[in-house]
Coordinates of C-alpha atoms and ligand atoms in Angstrom, one line a residue:
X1 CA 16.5 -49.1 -48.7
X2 CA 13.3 -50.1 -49.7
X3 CA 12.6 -51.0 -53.8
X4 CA 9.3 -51.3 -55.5
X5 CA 7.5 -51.3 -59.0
X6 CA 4.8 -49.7 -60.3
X7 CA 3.3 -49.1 -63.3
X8 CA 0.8 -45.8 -63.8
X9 CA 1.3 -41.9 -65.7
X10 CA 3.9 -39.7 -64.5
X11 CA 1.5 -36.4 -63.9
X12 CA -0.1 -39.0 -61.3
X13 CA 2.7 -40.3 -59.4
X14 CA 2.3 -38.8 -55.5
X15 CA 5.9 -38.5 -54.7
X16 CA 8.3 -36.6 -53.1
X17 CA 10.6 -36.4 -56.3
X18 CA 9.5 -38.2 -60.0
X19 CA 13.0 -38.9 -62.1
X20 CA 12.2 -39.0 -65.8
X21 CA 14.9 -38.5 -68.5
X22 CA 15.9 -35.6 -71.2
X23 CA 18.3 -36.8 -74.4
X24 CA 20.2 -35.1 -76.1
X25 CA 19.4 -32.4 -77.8
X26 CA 16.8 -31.2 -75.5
X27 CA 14.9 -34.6 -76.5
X28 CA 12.1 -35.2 -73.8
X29 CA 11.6 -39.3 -73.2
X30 CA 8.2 -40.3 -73.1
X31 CA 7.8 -39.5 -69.4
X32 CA 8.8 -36.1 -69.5
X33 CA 7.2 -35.7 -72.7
X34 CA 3.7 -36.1 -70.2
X35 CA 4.5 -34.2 -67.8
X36 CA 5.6 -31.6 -70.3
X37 CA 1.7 -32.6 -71.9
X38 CA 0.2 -31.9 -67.9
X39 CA 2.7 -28.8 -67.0
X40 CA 1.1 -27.2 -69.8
X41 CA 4.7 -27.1 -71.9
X42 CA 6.6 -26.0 -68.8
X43 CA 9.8 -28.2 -69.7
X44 CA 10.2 -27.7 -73.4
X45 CA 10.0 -24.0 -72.6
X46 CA 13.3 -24.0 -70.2
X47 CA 15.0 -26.4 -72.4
X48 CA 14.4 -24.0 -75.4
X49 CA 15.8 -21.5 -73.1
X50 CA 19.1 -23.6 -72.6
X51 CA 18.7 -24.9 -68.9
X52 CA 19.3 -28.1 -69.9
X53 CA 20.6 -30.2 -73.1
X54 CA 20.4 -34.1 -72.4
X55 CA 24.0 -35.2 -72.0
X56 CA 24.6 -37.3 -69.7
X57 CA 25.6 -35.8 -66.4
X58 CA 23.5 -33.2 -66.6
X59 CA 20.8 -32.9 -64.4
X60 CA 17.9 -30.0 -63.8
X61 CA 15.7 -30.3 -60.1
X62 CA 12.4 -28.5 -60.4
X63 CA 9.8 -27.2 -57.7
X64 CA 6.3 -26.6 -57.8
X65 CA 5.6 -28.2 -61.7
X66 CA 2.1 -27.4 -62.2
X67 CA -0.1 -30.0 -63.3
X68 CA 1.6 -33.2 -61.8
X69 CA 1.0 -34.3 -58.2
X70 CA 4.5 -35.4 -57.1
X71 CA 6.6 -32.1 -55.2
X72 CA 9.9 -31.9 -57.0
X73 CA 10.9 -33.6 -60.6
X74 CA 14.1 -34.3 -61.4
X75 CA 15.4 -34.1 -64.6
X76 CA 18.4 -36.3 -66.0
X77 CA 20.5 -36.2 -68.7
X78 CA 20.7 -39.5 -70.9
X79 CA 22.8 -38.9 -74.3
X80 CA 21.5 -39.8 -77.5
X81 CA 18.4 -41.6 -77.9
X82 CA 18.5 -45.0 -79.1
X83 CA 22.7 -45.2 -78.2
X84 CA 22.3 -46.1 -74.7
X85 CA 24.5 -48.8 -73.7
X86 CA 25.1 -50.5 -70.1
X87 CA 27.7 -48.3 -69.1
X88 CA 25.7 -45.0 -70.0
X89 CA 22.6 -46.5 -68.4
X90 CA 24.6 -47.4 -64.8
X91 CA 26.0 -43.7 -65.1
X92 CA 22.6 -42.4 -65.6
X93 CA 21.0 -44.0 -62.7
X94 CA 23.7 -43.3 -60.6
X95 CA 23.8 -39.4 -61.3
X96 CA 20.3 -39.4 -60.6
X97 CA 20.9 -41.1 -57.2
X98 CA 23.9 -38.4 -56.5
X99 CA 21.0 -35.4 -57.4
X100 CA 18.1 -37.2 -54.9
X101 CA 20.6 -37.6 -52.3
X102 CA 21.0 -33.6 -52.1
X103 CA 17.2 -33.0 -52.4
X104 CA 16.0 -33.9 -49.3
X105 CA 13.9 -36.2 -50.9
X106 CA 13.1 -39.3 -48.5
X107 CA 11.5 -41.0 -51.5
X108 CA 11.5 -40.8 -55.0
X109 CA 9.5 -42.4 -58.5
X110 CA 11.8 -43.0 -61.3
X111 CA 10.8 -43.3 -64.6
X112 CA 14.6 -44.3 -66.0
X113 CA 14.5 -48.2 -66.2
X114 CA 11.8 -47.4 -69.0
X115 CA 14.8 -46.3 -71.3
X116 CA 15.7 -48.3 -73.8
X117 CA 19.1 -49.8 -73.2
X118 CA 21.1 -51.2 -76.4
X119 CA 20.3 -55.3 -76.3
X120 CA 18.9 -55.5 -72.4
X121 CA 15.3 -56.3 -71.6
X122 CA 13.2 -54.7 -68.7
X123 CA 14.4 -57.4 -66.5
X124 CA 17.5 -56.4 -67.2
X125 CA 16.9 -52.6 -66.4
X126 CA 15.2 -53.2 -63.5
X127 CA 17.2 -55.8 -61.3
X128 CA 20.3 -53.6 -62.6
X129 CA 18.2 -50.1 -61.5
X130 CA 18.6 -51.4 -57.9
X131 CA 22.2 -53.2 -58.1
X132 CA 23.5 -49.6 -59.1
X133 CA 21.5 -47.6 -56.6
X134 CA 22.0 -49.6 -53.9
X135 CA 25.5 -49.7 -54.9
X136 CA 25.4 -45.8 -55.0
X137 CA 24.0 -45.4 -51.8
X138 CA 26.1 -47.6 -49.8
X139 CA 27.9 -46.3 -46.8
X140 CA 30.4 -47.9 -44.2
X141 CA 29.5 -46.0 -40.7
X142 CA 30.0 -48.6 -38.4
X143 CA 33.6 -47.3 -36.5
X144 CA 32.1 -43.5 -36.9
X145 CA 30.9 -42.4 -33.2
X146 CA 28.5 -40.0 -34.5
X147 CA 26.8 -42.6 -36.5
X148 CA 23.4 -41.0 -36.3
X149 CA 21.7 -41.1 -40.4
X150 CA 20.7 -37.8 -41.1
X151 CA 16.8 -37.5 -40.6
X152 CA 15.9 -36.8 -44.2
X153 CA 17.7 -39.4 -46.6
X154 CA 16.5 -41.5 -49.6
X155 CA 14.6 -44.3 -48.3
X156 CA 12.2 -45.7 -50.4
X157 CA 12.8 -45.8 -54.4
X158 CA 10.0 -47.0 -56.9
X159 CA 10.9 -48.1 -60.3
X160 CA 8.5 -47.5 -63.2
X161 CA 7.2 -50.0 -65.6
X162 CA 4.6 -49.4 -68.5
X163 CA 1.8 -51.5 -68.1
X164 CA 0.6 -54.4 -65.7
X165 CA 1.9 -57.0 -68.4
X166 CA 5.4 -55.6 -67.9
X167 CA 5.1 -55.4 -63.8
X168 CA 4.2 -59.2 -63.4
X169 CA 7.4 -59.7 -65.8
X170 CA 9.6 -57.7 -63.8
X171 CA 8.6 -59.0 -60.3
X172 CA 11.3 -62.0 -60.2
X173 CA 14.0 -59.1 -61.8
X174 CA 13.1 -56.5 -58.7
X175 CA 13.6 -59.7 -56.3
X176 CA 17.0 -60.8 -57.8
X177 CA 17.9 -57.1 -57.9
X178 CA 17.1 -57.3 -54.1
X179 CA 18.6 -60.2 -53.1
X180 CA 21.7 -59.4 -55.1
X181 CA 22.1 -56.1 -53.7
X182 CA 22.0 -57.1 -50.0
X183 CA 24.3 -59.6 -51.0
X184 CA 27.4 -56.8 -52.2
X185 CA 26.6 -55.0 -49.4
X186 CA 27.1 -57.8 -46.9
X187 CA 30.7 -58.6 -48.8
X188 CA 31.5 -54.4 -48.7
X189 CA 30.5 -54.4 -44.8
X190 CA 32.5 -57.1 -44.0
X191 CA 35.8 -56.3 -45.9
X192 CA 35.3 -52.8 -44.8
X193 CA 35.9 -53.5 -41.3
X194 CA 39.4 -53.1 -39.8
X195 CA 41.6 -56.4 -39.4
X196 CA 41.2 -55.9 -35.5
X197 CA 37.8 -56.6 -35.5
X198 CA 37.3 -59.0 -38.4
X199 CA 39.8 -61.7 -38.0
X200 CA 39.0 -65.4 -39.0
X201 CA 37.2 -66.1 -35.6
X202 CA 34.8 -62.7 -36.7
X203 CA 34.5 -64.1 -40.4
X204 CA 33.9 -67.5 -38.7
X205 CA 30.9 -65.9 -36.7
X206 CA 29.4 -64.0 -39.3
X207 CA 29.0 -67.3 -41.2
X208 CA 27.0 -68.7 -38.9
X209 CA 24.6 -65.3 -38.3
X210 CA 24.6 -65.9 -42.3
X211 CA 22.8 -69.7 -41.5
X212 CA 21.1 -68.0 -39.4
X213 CA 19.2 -64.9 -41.9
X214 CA 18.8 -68.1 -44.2
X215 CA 18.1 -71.4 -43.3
X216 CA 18.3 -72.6 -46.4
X217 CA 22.5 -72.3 -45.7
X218 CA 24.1 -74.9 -43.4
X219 CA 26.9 -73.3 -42.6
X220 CA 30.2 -75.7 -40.5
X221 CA 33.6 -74.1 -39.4
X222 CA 36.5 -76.2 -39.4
X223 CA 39.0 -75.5 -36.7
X224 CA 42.9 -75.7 -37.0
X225 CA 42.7 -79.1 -35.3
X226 CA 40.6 -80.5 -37.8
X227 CA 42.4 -78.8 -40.6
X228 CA 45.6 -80.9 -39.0
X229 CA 43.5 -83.8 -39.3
X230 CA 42.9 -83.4 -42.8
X231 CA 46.7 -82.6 -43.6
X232 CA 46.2 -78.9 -44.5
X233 CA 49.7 -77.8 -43.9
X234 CA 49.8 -75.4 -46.4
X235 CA 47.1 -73.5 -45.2
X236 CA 48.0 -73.7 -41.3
X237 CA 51.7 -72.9 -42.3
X238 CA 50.1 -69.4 -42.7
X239 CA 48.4 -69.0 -39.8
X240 CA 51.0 -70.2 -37.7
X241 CA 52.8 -67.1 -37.1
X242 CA 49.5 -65.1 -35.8
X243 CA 47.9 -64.9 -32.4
X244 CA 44.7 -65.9 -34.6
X245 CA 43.4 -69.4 -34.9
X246 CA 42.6 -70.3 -38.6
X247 CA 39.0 -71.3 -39.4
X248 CA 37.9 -73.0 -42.9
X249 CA 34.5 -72.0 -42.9
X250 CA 32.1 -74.2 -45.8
X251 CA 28.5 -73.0 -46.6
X252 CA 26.3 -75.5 -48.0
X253 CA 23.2 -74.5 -49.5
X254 CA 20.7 -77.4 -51.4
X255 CA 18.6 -75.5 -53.9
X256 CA 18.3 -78.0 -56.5
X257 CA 18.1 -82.4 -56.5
X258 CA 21.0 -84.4 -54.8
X259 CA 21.6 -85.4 -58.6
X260 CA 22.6 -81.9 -59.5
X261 CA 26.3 -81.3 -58.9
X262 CA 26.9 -78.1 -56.9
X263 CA 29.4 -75.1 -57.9
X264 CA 31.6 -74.7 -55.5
X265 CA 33.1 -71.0 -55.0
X266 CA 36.2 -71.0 -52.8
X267 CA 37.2 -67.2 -51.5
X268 CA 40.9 -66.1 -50.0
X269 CA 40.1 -64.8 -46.0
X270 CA 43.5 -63.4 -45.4
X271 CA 42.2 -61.4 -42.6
X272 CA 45.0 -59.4 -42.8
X273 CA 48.2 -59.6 -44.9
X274 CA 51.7 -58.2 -43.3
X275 CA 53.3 -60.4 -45.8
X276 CA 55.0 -62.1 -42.7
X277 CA 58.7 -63.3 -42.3
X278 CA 58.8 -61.5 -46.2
X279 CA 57.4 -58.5 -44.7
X280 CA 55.5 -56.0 -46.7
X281 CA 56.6 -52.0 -46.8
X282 CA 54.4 -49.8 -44.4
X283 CA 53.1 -47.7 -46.9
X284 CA 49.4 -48.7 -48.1
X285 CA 49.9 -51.5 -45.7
X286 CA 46.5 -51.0 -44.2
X287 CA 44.8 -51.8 -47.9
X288 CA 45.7 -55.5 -46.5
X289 CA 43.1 -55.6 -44.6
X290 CA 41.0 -55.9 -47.9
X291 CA 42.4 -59.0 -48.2
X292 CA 39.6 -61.2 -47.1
X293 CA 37.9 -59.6 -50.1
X294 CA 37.3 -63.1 -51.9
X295 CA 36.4 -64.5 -48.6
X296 CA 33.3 -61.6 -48.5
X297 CA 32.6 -62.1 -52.0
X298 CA 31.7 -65.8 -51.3
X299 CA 29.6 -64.8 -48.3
X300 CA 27.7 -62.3 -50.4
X301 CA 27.3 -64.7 -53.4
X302 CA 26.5 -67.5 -51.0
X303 CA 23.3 -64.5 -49.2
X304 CA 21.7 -63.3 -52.7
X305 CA 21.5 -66.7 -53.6
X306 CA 19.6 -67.9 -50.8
X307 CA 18.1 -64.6 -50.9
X308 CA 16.8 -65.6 -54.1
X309 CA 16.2 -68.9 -53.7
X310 CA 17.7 -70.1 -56.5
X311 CA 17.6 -73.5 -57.8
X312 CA 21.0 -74.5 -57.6
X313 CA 23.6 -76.5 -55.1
X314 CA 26.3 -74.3 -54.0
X315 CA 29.2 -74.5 -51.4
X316 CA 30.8 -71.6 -50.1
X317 CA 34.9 -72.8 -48.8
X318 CA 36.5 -69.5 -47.2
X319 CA 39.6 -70.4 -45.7
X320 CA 40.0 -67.3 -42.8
X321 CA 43.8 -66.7 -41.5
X322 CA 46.0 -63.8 -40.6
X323 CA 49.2 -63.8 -42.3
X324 CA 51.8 -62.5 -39.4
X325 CA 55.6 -62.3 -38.7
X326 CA 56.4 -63.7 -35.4
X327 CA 58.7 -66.2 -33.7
X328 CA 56.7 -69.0 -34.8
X329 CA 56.4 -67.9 -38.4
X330 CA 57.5 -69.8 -41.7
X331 CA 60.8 -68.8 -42.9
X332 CA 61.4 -68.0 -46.5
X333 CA 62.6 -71.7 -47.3
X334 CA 60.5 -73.5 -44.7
X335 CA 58.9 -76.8 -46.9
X336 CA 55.5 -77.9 -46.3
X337 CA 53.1 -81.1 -48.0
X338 CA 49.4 -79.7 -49.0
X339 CA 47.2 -81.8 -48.4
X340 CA 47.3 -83.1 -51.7
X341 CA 50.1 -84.5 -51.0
X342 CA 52.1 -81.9 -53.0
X343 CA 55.0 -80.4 -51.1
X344 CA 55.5 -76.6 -51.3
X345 CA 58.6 -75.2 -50.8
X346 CA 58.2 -71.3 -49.5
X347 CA 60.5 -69.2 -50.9
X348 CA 58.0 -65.5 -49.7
X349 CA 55.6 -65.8 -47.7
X350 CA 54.1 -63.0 -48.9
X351 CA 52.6 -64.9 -51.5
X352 CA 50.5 -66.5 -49.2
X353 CA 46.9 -66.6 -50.6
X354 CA 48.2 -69.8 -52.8
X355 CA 48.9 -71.4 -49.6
X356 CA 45.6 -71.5 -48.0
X357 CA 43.5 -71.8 -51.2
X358 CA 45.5 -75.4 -52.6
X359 CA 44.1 -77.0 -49.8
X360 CA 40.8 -75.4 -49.7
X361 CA 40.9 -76.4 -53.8
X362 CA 41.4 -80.2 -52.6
X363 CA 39.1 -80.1 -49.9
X364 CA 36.3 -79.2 -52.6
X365 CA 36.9 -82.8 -54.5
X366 CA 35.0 -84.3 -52.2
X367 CA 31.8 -82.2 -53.4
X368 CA 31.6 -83.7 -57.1
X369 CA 31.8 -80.0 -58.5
X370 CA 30.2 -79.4 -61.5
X371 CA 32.8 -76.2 -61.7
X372 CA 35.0 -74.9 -58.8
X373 CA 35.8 -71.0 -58.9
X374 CA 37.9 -69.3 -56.6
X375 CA 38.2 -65.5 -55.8
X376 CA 41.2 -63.9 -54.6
X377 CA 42.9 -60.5 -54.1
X378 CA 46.0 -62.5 -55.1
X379 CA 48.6 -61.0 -56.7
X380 CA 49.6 -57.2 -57.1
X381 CA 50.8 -58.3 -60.6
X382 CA 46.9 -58.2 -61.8
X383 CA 47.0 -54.7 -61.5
X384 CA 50.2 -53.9 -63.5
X385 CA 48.2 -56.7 -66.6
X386 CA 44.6 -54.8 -66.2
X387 CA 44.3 -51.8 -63.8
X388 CA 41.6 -51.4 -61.4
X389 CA 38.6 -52.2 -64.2
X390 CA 39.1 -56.0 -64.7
X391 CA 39.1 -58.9 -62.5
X392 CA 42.0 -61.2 -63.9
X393 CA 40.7 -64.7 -65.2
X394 CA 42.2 -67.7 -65.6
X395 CA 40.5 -71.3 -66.1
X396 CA 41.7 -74.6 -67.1
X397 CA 38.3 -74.7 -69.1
X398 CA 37.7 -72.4 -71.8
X399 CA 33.5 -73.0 -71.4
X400 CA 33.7 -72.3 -68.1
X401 CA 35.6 -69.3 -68.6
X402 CA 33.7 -68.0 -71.6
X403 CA 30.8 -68.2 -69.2
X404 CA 32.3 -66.3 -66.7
X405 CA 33.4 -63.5 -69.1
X406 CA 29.5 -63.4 -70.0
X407 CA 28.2 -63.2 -67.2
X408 CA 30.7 -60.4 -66.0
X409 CA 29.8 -58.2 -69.2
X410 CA 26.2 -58.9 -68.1
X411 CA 26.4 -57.7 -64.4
X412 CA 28.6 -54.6 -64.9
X413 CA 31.4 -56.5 -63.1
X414 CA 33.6 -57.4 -66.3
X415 CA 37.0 -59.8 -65.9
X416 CA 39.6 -60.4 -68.7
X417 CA 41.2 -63.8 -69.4
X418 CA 44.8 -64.3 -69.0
X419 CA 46.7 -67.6 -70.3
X420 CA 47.4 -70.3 -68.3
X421 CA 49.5 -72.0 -70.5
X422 CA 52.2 -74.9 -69.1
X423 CA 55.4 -73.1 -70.6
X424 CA 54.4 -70.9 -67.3
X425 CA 55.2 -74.0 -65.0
X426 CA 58.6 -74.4 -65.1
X427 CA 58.6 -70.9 -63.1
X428 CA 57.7 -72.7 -60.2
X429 CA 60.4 -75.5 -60.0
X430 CA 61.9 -76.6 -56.7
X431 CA 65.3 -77.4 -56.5
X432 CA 64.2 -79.1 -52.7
X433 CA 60.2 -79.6 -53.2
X434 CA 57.7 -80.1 -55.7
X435 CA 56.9 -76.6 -56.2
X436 CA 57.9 -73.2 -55.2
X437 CA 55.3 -70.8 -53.9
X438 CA 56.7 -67.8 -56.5
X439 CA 57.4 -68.0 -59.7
X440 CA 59.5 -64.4 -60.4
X441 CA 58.9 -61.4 -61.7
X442 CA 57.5 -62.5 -65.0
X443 CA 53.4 -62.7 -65.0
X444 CA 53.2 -63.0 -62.2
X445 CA 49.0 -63.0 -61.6
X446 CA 49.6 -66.3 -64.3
X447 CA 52.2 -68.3 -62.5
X448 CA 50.3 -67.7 -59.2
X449 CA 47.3 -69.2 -61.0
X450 CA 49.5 -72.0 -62.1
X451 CA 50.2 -72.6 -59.0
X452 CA 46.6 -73.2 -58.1
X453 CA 45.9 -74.9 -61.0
X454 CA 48.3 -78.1 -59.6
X455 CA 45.4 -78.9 -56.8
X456 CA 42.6 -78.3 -59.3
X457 CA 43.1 -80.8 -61.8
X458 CA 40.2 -83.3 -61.2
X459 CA 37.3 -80.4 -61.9
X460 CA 36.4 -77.2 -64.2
X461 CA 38.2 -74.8 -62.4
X462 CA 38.1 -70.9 -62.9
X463 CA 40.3 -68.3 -60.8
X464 CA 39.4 -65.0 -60.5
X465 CA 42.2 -62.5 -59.1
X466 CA 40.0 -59.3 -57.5
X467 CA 43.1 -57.3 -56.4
X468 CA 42.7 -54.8 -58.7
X469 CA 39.2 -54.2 -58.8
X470 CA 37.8 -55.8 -54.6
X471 CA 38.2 -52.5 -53.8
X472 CA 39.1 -48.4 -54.4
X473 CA 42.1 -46.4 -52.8
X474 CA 42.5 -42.6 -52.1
X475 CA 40.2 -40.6 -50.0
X476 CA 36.8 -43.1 -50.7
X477 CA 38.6 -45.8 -49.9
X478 CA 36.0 -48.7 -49.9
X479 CA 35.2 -52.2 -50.9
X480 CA 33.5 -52.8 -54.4
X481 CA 31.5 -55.7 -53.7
X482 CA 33.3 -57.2 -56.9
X483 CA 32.9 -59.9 -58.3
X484 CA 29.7 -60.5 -56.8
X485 CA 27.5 -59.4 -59.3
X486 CA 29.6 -61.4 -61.5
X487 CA 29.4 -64.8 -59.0
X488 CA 25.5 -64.2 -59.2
X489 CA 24.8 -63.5 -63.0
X490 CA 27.2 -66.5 -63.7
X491 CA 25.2 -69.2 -61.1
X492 CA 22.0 -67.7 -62.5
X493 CA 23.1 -68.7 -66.2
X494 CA 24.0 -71.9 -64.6
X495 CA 20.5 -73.2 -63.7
X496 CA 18.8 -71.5 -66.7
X497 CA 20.8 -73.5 -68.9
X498 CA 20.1 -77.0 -66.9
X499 CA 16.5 -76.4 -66.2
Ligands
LIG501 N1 47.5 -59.9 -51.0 C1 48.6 -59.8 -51.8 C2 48.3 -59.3 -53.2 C3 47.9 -57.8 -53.3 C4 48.9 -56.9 -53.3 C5 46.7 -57.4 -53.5 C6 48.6 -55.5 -53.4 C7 46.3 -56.1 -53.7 C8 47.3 -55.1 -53.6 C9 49.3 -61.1 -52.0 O1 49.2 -62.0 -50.9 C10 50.7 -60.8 -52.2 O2 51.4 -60.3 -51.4 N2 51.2 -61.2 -53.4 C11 52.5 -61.0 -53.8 C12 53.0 -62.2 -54.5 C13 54.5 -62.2 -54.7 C14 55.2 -62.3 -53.4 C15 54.9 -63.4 -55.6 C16 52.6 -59.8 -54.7 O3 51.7 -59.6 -55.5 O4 53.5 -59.0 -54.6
LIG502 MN1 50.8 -61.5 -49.5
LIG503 ZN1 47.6 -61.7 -49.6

């Protein structure tokens, strides 16, 4: 998809389809208001006759409007005027998309990021204009044999802005929306595809084809043997049970000074997640393969940030392992020492993403972290707590998570805190080792991040549990691309507020 701004008149746009908006009731916006002015009244005449009202979700395509010079305008319903909020303003834009896609139209001129939008600037509307179309208009054809696009579909969308002064303003905003949108898309590609084909070996590759679209991102894989080295037992007592070697794959990418101390984002790759020895039901079982979700979310935030060359040092740590049962598989019981030092007794290895990402959390004290956040579709228990709209937070650092919450209300990608309070800890005692790897039934997204929180105590650490929210079930079933958005609004922040 190809995304552009422009500034100029409506009546004078040469398109294939010009969006512009209606409120409610039967309110033209400025940009329909001129066509309305060229069409010789054509539009307030068939919304006096009822064709339209303005709510949102409504929608009116036109042919042949006399006095413009683009071939089909596409009304859309926005709500009342001067209410808009960023909800409203995603649904608008995206029902817009959902009307182009049926016209035919293989480009389009859309007047909507000129709404005003309650406390958002133009940069706002317009980097968010292409995060929710591209968004829209994402599709995962690559196991469909007839994969063949169909020959007339969207291609090129250009997003209106009033004047020159406003274009050179929104320049940077249309490349962040860019950057940003090829970033979700990468992390939605790669958790859509089956566990068959991406298993840590595939992750591990598509890291390095990642170095390779930017040079600006050294990218190393660690192997199991190395990992051994560095007394990861947690994490290989995982991937021990599967045919699959383990790979700990660590992006680097040097945007700022060597004195700048980098975030460090650390995503769960369970390729895929049987439960092993604690075996999962069958049912759904497939949705495991999502769970390398936190593992694509790092690859995506670690892309749009290269892709926008932002000034900022970040490491991407994605720990890639298949969870399996097998003859070689830990047993419910089986002890292990992290490479922390901290032993781990494993009482279900089902709860396995804990295991791979406490030794990915030491490994990242060696970077100086100015924060450390990790992603993971950890615990089913975050979806009882919040549903499928937030991403679960937990931090040991109430800044770091306020900026986090922030950033996810700005990005459409919003997370809720949870407490991580020590009264949860006990939950986790050992009779045999210095932790158990569950801590019950009770809150169970909390004690999980308890348990992470024991290998992050020399840094500002935030955890972010996507299970709820990575991805959708049913009959679309898909990934979200969640929470990159959120990753890339937060790092963004980050190096406004230090510059
Ligand atoms: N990957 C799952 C969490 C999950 C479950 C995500 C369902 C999305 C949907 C994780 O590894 C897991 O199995 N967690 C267990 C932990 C339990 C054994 C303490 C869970 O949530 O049941
Ligand atoms: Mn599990
Ligand atoms: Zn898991």
């Amino acid at each position: 998809m190809e995304y552009s701004i422009k500034s100029g008149s409506p009546q004078k746009q040469r398109s294939a389809c010009l969006v512009a908006g209606v409120h409610e009731s039967r309110k033209l916006t400025p940009a329909a208001q001129a066509v309305d002015a060229a069409a010789d009244r054509l539009l307030s005449n068939l919304l006096r006759k009822g064709d339209m009202d303005g709510k949102i979700g409504q929608s009116l395509l036109l042919h042949n409007v006399p006095g413009i010079f683009a071939d089909r305008l596409l009304l859309v319903g926005c709500g009342k005027q001067g209410d808009l909020d960023d909800r409203q303003y995603r649904k608008i834009i995206v029902n817009s998309v959902k009307q182009l896609k049926q016209t035919g139209a293989t480009e389009a001129v859309s007047f909507l990021p000129t709404l005003e939008v309650r406390n958002r600037d133009y940069p706002w509307r317009i980097q968010s204009a292409v995060q929710f179309i591209d968004h829209e208009l994402y599709q995962f054809k690559e196991f469909k044999s007839k994969n063949k696009e169909p020959k007339k579909s969207l291609r090129k969308i250009t997003l209106m802005v009033p004047g020159r002064r406003e274009l050179q303003q929104n320049e940077p905003a249309l490349t962040r929306g860019i950057a940003l949108a090829a970033g979700v898309k990468l992390t939605r590609d790669l958790a859509n595809r089956p566990a068959n084909t991406c298993t840590p070996t595939h992750l591990a590759e598509q890291a390095v084809e990642l170095g390779k679209t930017y040079p600006s991102v050294e990218v190393t894989v660690l192997e199991e043997e190395e990992m051994k080295d560095l007394g990861m037992n947690s994490l290989l007592s995982v991937s021990q049970g599967s045919a699959q070697p383990a790979k700990l794959v660590v992006f680097r990418y040097q945007g700022a000074g060597d004195d700048s101390k980098p975030v460090v984002l650390v995503g769960k790759g369970i390729t895929f997640d049987t439960g092993g020895i604690s075996i999962k039901p069958a049912s759904a079982m497939d949705e495991m393969k999502f769970d390398m979700c936190g593992a694509a979310s790092v690859f995506g935030a670690v892309a749009a940030v290269a892709g926008m060359e932002m000034p900022i040092n970040l490491v991407g740590l994605t720990p890639a392992v298949e969870n399996m049962p097998s003859g070689t598989a830990t047993k419910p019981g089986d002890i292990f020492t992290s490479m922390s030092g901290q032993t781990v007794e494993v009482l279900n290895t089902d709860a396995e993403g804990r295991l791979i990402l406490c030794d990915a959390l030491t490994y990242s004290e060696q970077f100086e972290p100015a924060a450390v956040i990790d992603i993971a579709t950890l615990t089913g228990a975050v979806i009882i707590a919040l549903g499928k709209h937030a991403t679960g937070l937990l931090s040991n650092h109430d800044p770091l998570a306020a900026e986090l919450l922030k950033a996810g209300e700005t990005a459409g990608d919003r997370a809720w805190q949870l407490p991580l309070w020590e009264e949860y800890e006990k939950q986790l005692d050992s009779p045999f080792a210095d932790m158990a790897n569950i801590g019950g039934r009770e809150a169970g997204t909390i004690t999980a991040a308890c348990f992470l929180s024991k290998f992050a105590r020399k840094f500002h650490w935030a955890h972010l549990d996507i299970a709820g929210t990575a991805w959708v079930s049913g009959k679309n079933k898909c990934a979200t691309g969640r929470p990159v958005p959120l990753l890339v609004q937060y790092l963004t922040r980050h190096c406004e507020k230090r510059n």
